[in-house]
């Protein structure tokens, strides 16, 4: 899925909605979903947003 947002809050909200929707659509668990980012900074931002939403995450950065 590719989308553009005018603000960060909209982006985070859509990401969390999609993270909930995607596993249901394909019959899997949230733990089977990956979020790819272009930079480590973006990955840190995603991990922070997931944490604020109470969604556990794991970083594969080394």
mmCIF file as gemmi writes it, N, C-alpha and C atoms, coordinates in Angstrom:
data_model
loop_
_atom_site.group_PDB
_atom_site.id
_atom_site.type_symbol
_atom_site.label_atom_id
_atom_site.label_alt_id
_atom_site.label_comp_id
_atom_site.label_asym_id
_atom_site.label_entity_id
_atom_site.label_seq_id
_atom_site.pdbx_PDB_ins_code
_atom_site.Cartn_x
_atom_site.Cartn_y
_atom_site.Cartn_z
_atom_site.occupancy
_atom_site.B_iso_or_equiv
_atom_site.pdbx_formal_charge
_atom_site.auth_seq_id
_atom_site.auth_asym_id
_atom_site.pdbx_PDB_model_num
ATOM 1 N N . UNK Axp A 1 ? 0.835 -1.167 0 1 0 ? 1 A 1
ATOM 2 C CA . UNK Axp A 1 ? 0 0 0 1 0 ? 1 A 1
ATOM 3 C C . UNK Axp A 1 ? 0.881 1.232 0 1 0 ? 1 A 1
ATOM 4 N N . UNK Axp A 2 ? 0.53 2.2 -0.823 1 0 ? 2 A 1
ATOM 5 C CA . UNK Axp A 2 ? 1.269 3.455 -0.889 1 0 ? 2 A 1
ATOM 6 C C . UNK Axp A 2 ? 0.284 4.593 -0.703 1 0 ? 2 A 1
ATOM 7 N N . UNK Axp A 3 ? 0.609 5.508 0.183 1 0 ? 3 A 1
ATOM 8 C CA . UNK Axp A 3 ? -0.267 6.652 0.427 1 0 ? 3 A 1
ATOM 9 C C . UNK Axp A 3 ? 0.573 7.849 0.842 1 0 ? 3 A 1
ATOM 10 N N . UNK Axp A 4 ? 0.033 9.018 0.643 1 0 ? 4 A 1
ATOM 11 C CA . UNK Axp A 4 ? 0.689 10.255 1.073 1 0 ? 4 A 1
ATOM 12 C C . UNK Axp A 4 ? -0.233 10.968 2.054 1 0 ? 4 A 1
ATOM 13 N N . UNK Axp A 5 ? 0.376 11.645 3.022 1 0 ? 5 A 1
ATOM 14 C CA . UNK Axp A 5 ? -0.388 12.314 4.061 1 0 ? 5 A 1
ATOM 15 C C . UNK Axp A 5 ? 0.102 13.738 4.229 1 0 ? 5 A 1
ATOM 16 N N . UNK Axp A 6 ? -0.804 14.617 4.613 1 0 ? 6 A 1
ATOM 17 C CA . UNK Axp A 6 ? -0.438 16.018 4.788 1 0 ? 6 A 1
ATOM 18 C C . UNK Axp A 6 ? 0.135 16.297 6.172 1 0 ? 6 A 1
ATOM 19 N N . UNK Axp A 7 ? -0.05 15.365 7.098 1 0 ? 7 A 1
ATOM 20 C CA . UNK Axp A 7 ? 0.524 15.557 8.429 1 0 ? 7 A 1
ATOM 21 C C . UNK Axp A 7 ? 0.903 14.214 9.047 1 0 ? 7 A 1
ATOM 22 N N . UNK Axp A 8 ? 1.752 14.29 10.033 1 0 ? 8 A 1
ATOM 23 C CA . UNK Axp A 8 ? 2.278 13.086 10.683 1 0 ? 8 A 1
ATOM 24 C C . UNK Axp A 8 ? 1.193 12.3 11.419 1 0 ? 8 A 1
ATOM 25 N N . UNK Axp A 9 ? 0.277 13.008 12.069 1 0 ? 9 A 1
ATOM 26 C CA . UNK Axp A 9 ? -0.779 12.331 12.819 1 0 ? 9 A 1
ATOM 27 C C . UNK Axp A 9 ? -1.635 11.462 11.896 1 0 ? 9 A 1
ATOM 28 N N . UNK Axp A 10 ? -1.946 11.971 10.719 1 0 ? 10 A 1
ATOM 29 C CA . UNK Axp A 10 ? -2.724 11.2 9.755 1 0 ? 10 A 1
ATOM 30 C C . UNK Axp A 10 ? -1.97 9.972 9.292 1 0 ? 10 A 1
ATOM 31 N N . UNK Axp A 11 ? -0.676 10.125 9.1 1 0 ? 11 A 1
ATOM 32 C CA . UNK Axp A 11 ? 0.165 9.009 8.68 1 0 ? 11 A 1
ATOM 33 C C . UNK Axp A 11 ? 0.185 7.914 9.748 1 0 ? 11 A 1
ATOM 34 N N . UNK Axp A 12 ? 0.401 8.297 10.987 1 0 ? 12 A 1
ATOM 35 C CA . UNK Axp A 12 ? 0.468 7.331 12.086 1 0 ? 12 A 1
ATOM 36 C C . UNK Axp A 12 ? -0.875 6.63 12.243 1 0 ? 12 A 1
ATOM 37 N N . UNK Axp A 13 ? -1.964 7.377 12.197 1 0 ? 13 A 1
ATOM 38 C CA . UNK Axp A 13 ? -3.299 6.795 12.33 1 0 ? 13 A 1
ATOM 39 C C . UNK Axp A 13 ? -3.562 5.767 11.228 1 0 ? 13 A 1
ATOM 40 N N . UNK Axp A 14 ? -3.217 6.119 9.99 1 0 ? 14 A 1
ATOM 41 C CA . UNK Axp A 14 ? -3.421 5.202 8.863 1 0 ? 14 A 1
ATOM 42 C C . UNK Axp A 14 ? -2.543 3.96 8.994 1 0 ? 14 A 1
ATOM 43 N N . UNK Axp A 15 ? -1.304 4.138 9.457 1 0 ? 15 A 1
ATOM 44 C CA . UNK Axp A 15 ? -0.403 3.008 9.628 1 0 ? 15 A 1
ATOM 45 C C . UNK Axp A 15 ? -0.959 2.035 10.669 1 0 ? 15 A 1
ATOM 46 N N . UNK Axp A 16 ? -1.435 2.563 11.787 1 0 ? 16 A 1
ATOM 47 C CA . UNK Axp A 16 ? -1.978 1.708 12.836 1 0 ? 16 A 1
ATOM 48 C C . UNK Axp A 16 ? -3.26 1.019 12.371 1 0 ? 16 A 1
ATOM 49 N N . UNK Axp A 17 ? -4.096 1.73 11.626 1 0 ? 17 A 1
ATOM 50 C CA . UNK Axp A 17 ? -5.312 1.113 11.078 1 0 ? 17 A 1
ATOM 51 C C . UNK Axp A 17 ? -4.958 -0.028 10.137 1 0 ? 17 A 1
ATOM 52 N N . UNK Axp A 18 ? -3.993 0.21 9.275 1 0 ? 18 A 1
ATOM 53 C CA . UNK Axp A 18 ? -3.592 -0.813 8.3 1 0 ? 18 A 1
ATOM 54 C C . UNK Axp A 18 ? -2.945 -2 9.004 1 0 ? 18 A 1
ATOM 55 N N . UNK Axp A 19 ? -2.195 -1.733 10.063 1 0 ? 19 A 1
ATOM 56 C CA . UNK Axp A 19 ? -1.564 -2.81 10.825 1 0 ? 19 A 1
ATOM 57 C C . UNK Axp A 19 ? -2.612 -3.722 11.467 1 0 ? 19 A 1
ATOM 58 N N . UNK Axp A 20 ? -3.744 -3.169 11.806 1 0 ? 20 A 1
ATOM 59 C CA . UNK Axp A 20 ? -4.847 -3.961 12.346 1 0 ? 20 A 1
ATOM 60 C C . UNK Axp A 20 ? -5.601 -4.689 11.237 1 0 ? 20 A 1
ATOM 61 N N . UNK Axp A 21 ? -5.785 -4.015 10.114 1 0 ? 21 A 1
ATOM 62 C CA . UNK Axp A 21 ? -6.58 -4.559 9.013 1 0 ? 21 A 1
ATOM 63 C C . UNK Axp A 21 ? -5.856 -5.656 8.226 1 0 ? 21 A 1
ATOM 64 N N . UNK Axp A 22 ? -4.591 -5.475 7.944 1 0 ? 22 A 1
ATOM 65 C CA . UNK Axp A 22 ? -3.852 -6.406 7.075 1 0 ? 22 A 1
ATOM 66 C C . UNK Axp A 22 ? -3.869 -7.856 7.57 1 0 ? 22 A 1
ATOM 67 N N . UNK Axp A 23 ? -3.575 -8.121 8.821 1 0 ? 23 A 1
ATOM 68 C CA . UNK Axp A 23 ? -3.6 -9.514 9.27 1 0 ? 23 A 1
ATOM 69 C C . UNK Axp A 23 ? -4.99 -10.151 9.145 1 0 ? 23 A 1
ATOM 70 N N . UNK Axp A 24 ? -6.025 -9.366 9.405 1 0 ? 24 A 1
ATOM 71 C CA . UNK Axp A 24 ? -7.39 -9.887 9.29 1 0 ? 24 A 1
ATOM 72 C C . UNK Axp A 24 ? -7.691 -10.264 7.843 1 0 ? 24 A 1
ATOM 73 N N . UNK Axp A 25 ? -7.229 -9.46 6.912 1 0 ? 25 A 1
ATOM 74 C CA . UNK Axp A 25 ? -7.501 -9.709 5.497 1 0 ? 25 A 1
ATOM 75 C C . UNK Axp A 25 ? -6.826 -10.975 4.98 1 0 ? 25 A 1
ATOM 76 N N . UNK Axp A 26 ? -5.65 -11.286 5.498 1 0 ? 26 A 1
ATOM 77 C CA . UNK Axp A 26 ? -4.918 -12.451 4.998 1 0 ? 26 A 1
ATOM 78 C C . UNK Axp A 26 ? -4.929 -13.634 5.963 1 0 ? 26 A 1
ATOM 79 N N . UNK Axp A 27 ? -5.598 -13.476 7.106 1 0 ? 27 A 1
ATOM 80 C CA . UNK Axp A 27 ? -5.718 -14.579 8.047 1 0 ? 27 A 1
ATOM 81 C C . UNK Axp A 27 ? -4.447 -14.894 8.81 1 0 ? 27 A 1
ATOM 82 N N . UNK Axp A 28 ? -3.758 -13.868 9.279 1 0 ? 28 A 1
ATOM 83 C CA . UNK Axp A 28 ? -2.532 -14.065 10.041 1 0 ? 28 A 1
ATOM 84 C C . UNK Axp A 28 ? -2.57 -13.192 11.286 1 0 ? 28 A 1
ATOM 85 N N . UNK Axp A 29 ? -1.488 -13.131 12.032 1 0 ? 29 A 1
ATOM 86 C CA . UNK Axp A 29 ? -1.406 -12.311 13.238 1 0 ? 29 A 1
ATOM 87 C C . UNK Axp A 29 ? -0.594 -11.053 12.982 1 0 ? 29 A 1
ATOM 88 N N . UNK Axp A 30 ? -0.757 -10.053 13.854 1 0 ? 30 A 1
ATOM 89 C CA . UNK Axp A 30 ? 0.029 -8.826 13.728 1 0 ? 30 A 1
ATOM 90 C C . UNK Axp A 30 ? 1.527 -9.105 13.779 1 0 ? 30 A 1
ATOM 91 N N . UNK Axp A 31 ? 1.919 -10.139 14.497 1 0 ? 31 A 1
ATOM 92 C CA . UNK Axp A 31 ? 3.328 -10.478 14.608 1 0 ? 31 A 1
ATOM 93 C C . UNK Axp A 31 ? 3.942 -10.941 13.299 1 0 ? 31 A 1
ATOM 94 N N . UNK Axp A 32 ? 3.11 -11.217 12.309 1 0 ? 32 A 1
ATOM 95 C CA . UNK Axp A 32 ? 3.591 -11.652 11.002 1 0 ? 32 A 1
ATOM 96 C C . UNK Axp A 32 ? 3.69 -10.499 10.009 1 0 ? 32 A 1
ATOM 97 N N . UNK Axp A 33 ? 3.474 -9.277 10.471 1 0 ? 33 A 1
ATOM 98 C CA . UNK Axp A 33 ? 3.473 -8.106 9.595 1 0 ? 33 A 1
ATOM 99 C C . UNK Axp A 33 ? 4.767 -7.334 9.781 1 0 ? 33 A 1
ATOM 100 N N . UNK Axp A 34 ? 5.375 -6.921 8.682 1 0 ? 34 A 1
ATOM 101 C CA . UNK Axp A 34 ? 6.574 -6.105 8.732 1 0 ? 34 A 1
ATOM 102 C C . UNK Axp A 34 ? 6.284 -4.72 8.184 1 0 ? 34 A 1
ATOM 103 N N . UNK Axp A 35 ? 6.962 -3.724 8.716 1 0 ? 35 A 1
ATOM 104 C CA . UNK Axp A 35 ? 6.855 -2.362 8.214 1 0 ? 35 A 1
ATOM 105 C C . UNK Axp A 35 ? 8.241 -1.955 7.745 1 0 ? 35 A 1
ATOM 106 N N . UNK Axp A 36 ? 8.357 -1.68 6.474 1 0 ? 36 A 1
ATOM 107 C CA . UNK Axp A 36 ? 9.639 -1.278 5.897 1 0 ? 36 A 1
ATOM 108 C C . UNK Axp A 36 ? 9.733 0.239 5.833 1 0 ? 36 A 1
ATOM 109 N N . UNK Axp A 37 ? 10.905 0.752 6.128 1 0 ? 37 A 1
ATOM 110 C CA . UNK Axp A 37 ? 11.144 2.19 6.037 1 0 ? 37 A 1
ATOM 111 C C . UNK Axp A 37 ? 12.402 2.436 5.221 1 0 ? 37 A 1
ATOM 112 N N . UNK Axp A 38 ? 12.518 3.641 4.708 1 0 ? 38 A 1
ATOM 113 C CA . UNK Axp A 38 ? 13.67 3.985 3.883 1 0 ? 38 A 1
ATOM 114 C C . UNK Axp A 38 ? 14.908 4.312 4.722 1 0 ? 38 A 1
ATOM 115 N N . UNK Axp A 39 ? 14.692 4.776 5.955 1 0 ? 39 A 1
ATOM 116 C CA . UNK Axp A 39 ? 15.832 5.167 6.788 1 0 ? 39 A 1
ATOM 117 C C . UNK Axp A 39 ? 15.676 4.601 8.195 1 0 ? 39 A 1
ATOM 118 N N . UNK Axp A 40 ? 16.785 4.537 8.922 1 0 ? 40 A 1
ATOM 119 C CA . UNK Axp A 40 ? 16.739 4.1 10.315 1 0 ? 40 A 1
ATOM 120 C C . UNK Axp A 40 ? 15.935 5.073 11.156 1 0 ? 40 A 1
ATOM 121 N N . UNK Axp A 41 ? 16.025 6.355 10.852 1 0 ? 41 A 1
ATOM 122 C CA . UNK Axp A 41 ? 15.257 7.376 11.593 1 0 ? 41 A 1
ATOM 123 C C . UNK Axp A 41 ? 13.757 7.129 11.443 1 0 ? 41 A 1
ATOM 124 N N . UNK Axp A 42 ? 13.324 6.812 10.241 1 0 ? 42 A 1
ATOM 125 C CA . UNK Axp A 42 ? 11.912 6.503 10.027 1 0 ? 42 A 1
ATOM 126 C C . UNK Axp A 42 ? 11.519 5.251 10.811 1 0 ? 42 A 1
ATOM 127 N N . UNK Axp A 43 ? 12.396 4.274 10.845 1 0 ? 43 A 1
ATOM 128 C CA . UNK Axp A 43 ? 12.117 3.057 11.617 1 0 ? 43 A 1
ATOM 129 C C . UNK Axp A 43 ? 11.968 3.392 13.092 1 0 ? 43 A 1
ATOM 130 N N . UNK Axp A 44 ? 12.834 4.249 13.612 1 0 ? 44 A 1
ATOM 131 C CA . UNK Axp A 44 ? 12.725 4.669 15.008 1 0 ? 44 A 1
ATOM 132 C C . UNK Axp A 44 ? 11.396 5.362 15.268 1 0 ? 44 A 1
ATOM 133 N N . UNK Axp A 45 ? 10.966 6.21 14.337 1 0 ? 45 A 1
ATOM 134 C CA . UNK Axp A 45 ? 9.683 6.909 14.475 1 0 ? 45 A 1
ATOM 135 C C . UNK Axp A 45 ? 8.514 5.925 14.496 1 0 ? 45 A 1
ATOM 136 N N . UNK Axp A 46 ? 8.578 4.902 13.635 1 0 ? 46 A 1
ATOM 137 C CA . UNK Axp A 46 ? 7.517 3.897 13.59 1 0 ? 46 A 1
ATOM 138 C C . UNK Axp A 46 ? 7.482 3.11 14.892 1 0 ? 46 A 1
ATOM 139 N N . UNK Axp A 47 ? 8.623 2.694 15.377 1 0 ? 47 A 1
ATOM 140 C CA . UNK Axp A 47 ? 8.692 1.941 16.631 1 0 ? 47 A 1
ATOM 141 C C . UNK Axp A 47 ? 8.135 2.778 17.783 1 0 ? 47 A 1
ATOM 142 N N . UNK Axp A 48 ? 8.457 4.055 17.796 1 0 ? 48 A 1
ATOM 143 C CA . UNK Axp A 48 ? 7.938 4.952 18.831 1 0 ? 48 A 1
ATOM 144 C C . UNK Axp A 48 ? 6.409 5.059 18.739 1 0 ? 48 A 1
ATOM 145 N N . UNK Axp A 49 ? 5.878 5.235 17.538 1 0 ? 49 A 1
ATOM 146 C CA . UNK Axp A 49 ? 4.424 5.346 17.344 1 0 ? 49 A 1
ATOM 147 C C . UNK Axp A 49 ? 3.719 4.053 17.751 1 0 ? 49 A 1
ATOM 148 N N . UNK Axp A 50 ? 4.297 2.925 17.395 1 0 ? 50 A 1
ATOM 149 C CA . UNK Axp A 50 ? 3.709 1.64 17.779 1 0 ? 50 A 1
ATOM 150 C C . UNK Axp A 50 ? 3.693 1.494 19.298 1 0 ? 50 A 1
ATOM 151 N N . UNK Axp A 51 ? 4.769 1.885 19.937 1 0 ? 51 A 1
ATOM 152 C CA . UNK Axp A 51 ? 4.841 1.817 21.396 1 0 ? 51 A 1
ATOM 153 C C . UNK Axp A 51 ? 3.787 2.684 22.061 1 0 ? 51 A 1
ATOM 154 N N . UNK Axp A 52 ? 3.599 3.906 21.552 1 0 ? 52 A 1
ATOM 155 C CA . UNK Axp A 52 ? 2.564 4.794 22.111 1 0 ? 52 A 1
ATOM 156 C C . UNK Axp A 52 ? 1.179 4.187 21.963 1 0 ? 52 A 1
ATOM 157 N N . UNK Axp A 53 ? 0.971 3.401 20.89 1 0 ? 53 A 1
ATOM 158 C CA . UNK Axp A 53 ? -0.323 2.776 20.65 1 0 ? 53 A 1
ATOM 159 C C . UNK Axp A 53 ? -0.467 1.46 21.408 1 0 ? 53 A 1
ATOM 160 N N . UNK Axp A 54 ? 0.577 1.05 22.122 1 0 ? 54 A 1
ATOM 161 C CA . UNK Axp A 54 ? 0.518 -0.198 22.867 1 0 ? 54 A 1
ATOM 162 C C . UNK Axp A 54 ? 0.742 -1.437 22.017 1 0 ? 54 A 1
ATOM 163 N N . UNK Axp A 55 ? 1.32 -1.239 20.829 1 0 ? 55 A 1
ATOM 164 C CA . UNK Axp A 55 ? 1.591 -2.344 19.914 1 0 ? 55 A 1
ATOM 165 C C . UNK Axp A 55 ? 3.055 -2.743 20.022 1 0 ? 55 A 1
ATOM 166 N N . UNK Axp A 56 ? 3.344 -3.961 20.429 1 0 ? 56 A 1
ATOM 167 C CA . UNK Axp A 56 ? 4.739 -4.382 20.543 1 0 ? 56 A 1
ATOM 168 C C . UNK Axp A 56 ? 5.414 -4.422 19.174 1 0 ? 56 A 1
ATOM 169 N N . UNK Axp A 57 ? 6.712 -4.152 19.173 1 0 ? 57 A 1
ATOM 170 C CA . UNK Axp A 57 ? 7.472 -4.182 17.917 1 0 ? 57 A 1
ATOM 171 C C . UNK Axp A 57 ? 8.897 -4.633 18.187 1 0 ? 57 A 1
ATOM 172 N N . UNK Axp A 58 ? 9.556 -5.046 17.125 1 0 ? 58 A 1
ATOM 173 C CA . UNK Axp A 58 ? 10.947 -5.477 17.201 1 0 ? 58 A 1
ATOM 174 C C . UNK Axp A 58 ? 11.698 -4.804 16.06 1 0 ? 58 A 1
ATOM 175 N N . UNK Axp A 59 ? 12.839 -4.252 16.363 1 0 ? 59 A 1
ATOM 176 C CA . UNK Axp A 59 ? 13.682 -3.652 15.333 1 0 ? 59 A 1
ATOM 177 C C . UNK Axp A 59 ? 14.709 -4.671 14.869 1 0 ? 59 A 1
ATOM 178 N N . UNK Axp A 60 ? 14.967 -4.705 13.574 1 0 ? 60 A 1
ATOM 179 C CA . UNK Axp A 60 ? 15.998 -5.602 13.063 1 0 ? 60 A 1
ATOM 180 C C . UNK Axp A 60 ? 17.253 -4.835 12.669 1 0 ? 60 A 1
ATOM 181 N N . UNK Axp A 61 ? 17.349 -3.582 13.117 1 0 ? 61 A 1
ATOM 182 C CA . UNK Axp A 61 ? 18.553 -2.791 12.847 1 0 ? 61 A 1
ATOM 183 C C . UNK Axp A 61 ? 19.731 -3.375 13.609 1 0 ? 61 A 1
ATOM 184 N N . UNK Axp A 62 ? 20.896 -3.244 13.007 1 0 ? 62 A 1
ATOM 185 C CA . UNK Axp A 62 ? 22.096 -3.716 13.687 1 0 ? 62 A 1
ATOM 186 C C . UNK Axp A 62 ? 23.115 -2.633 13.774 1 0 ? 62 A 1
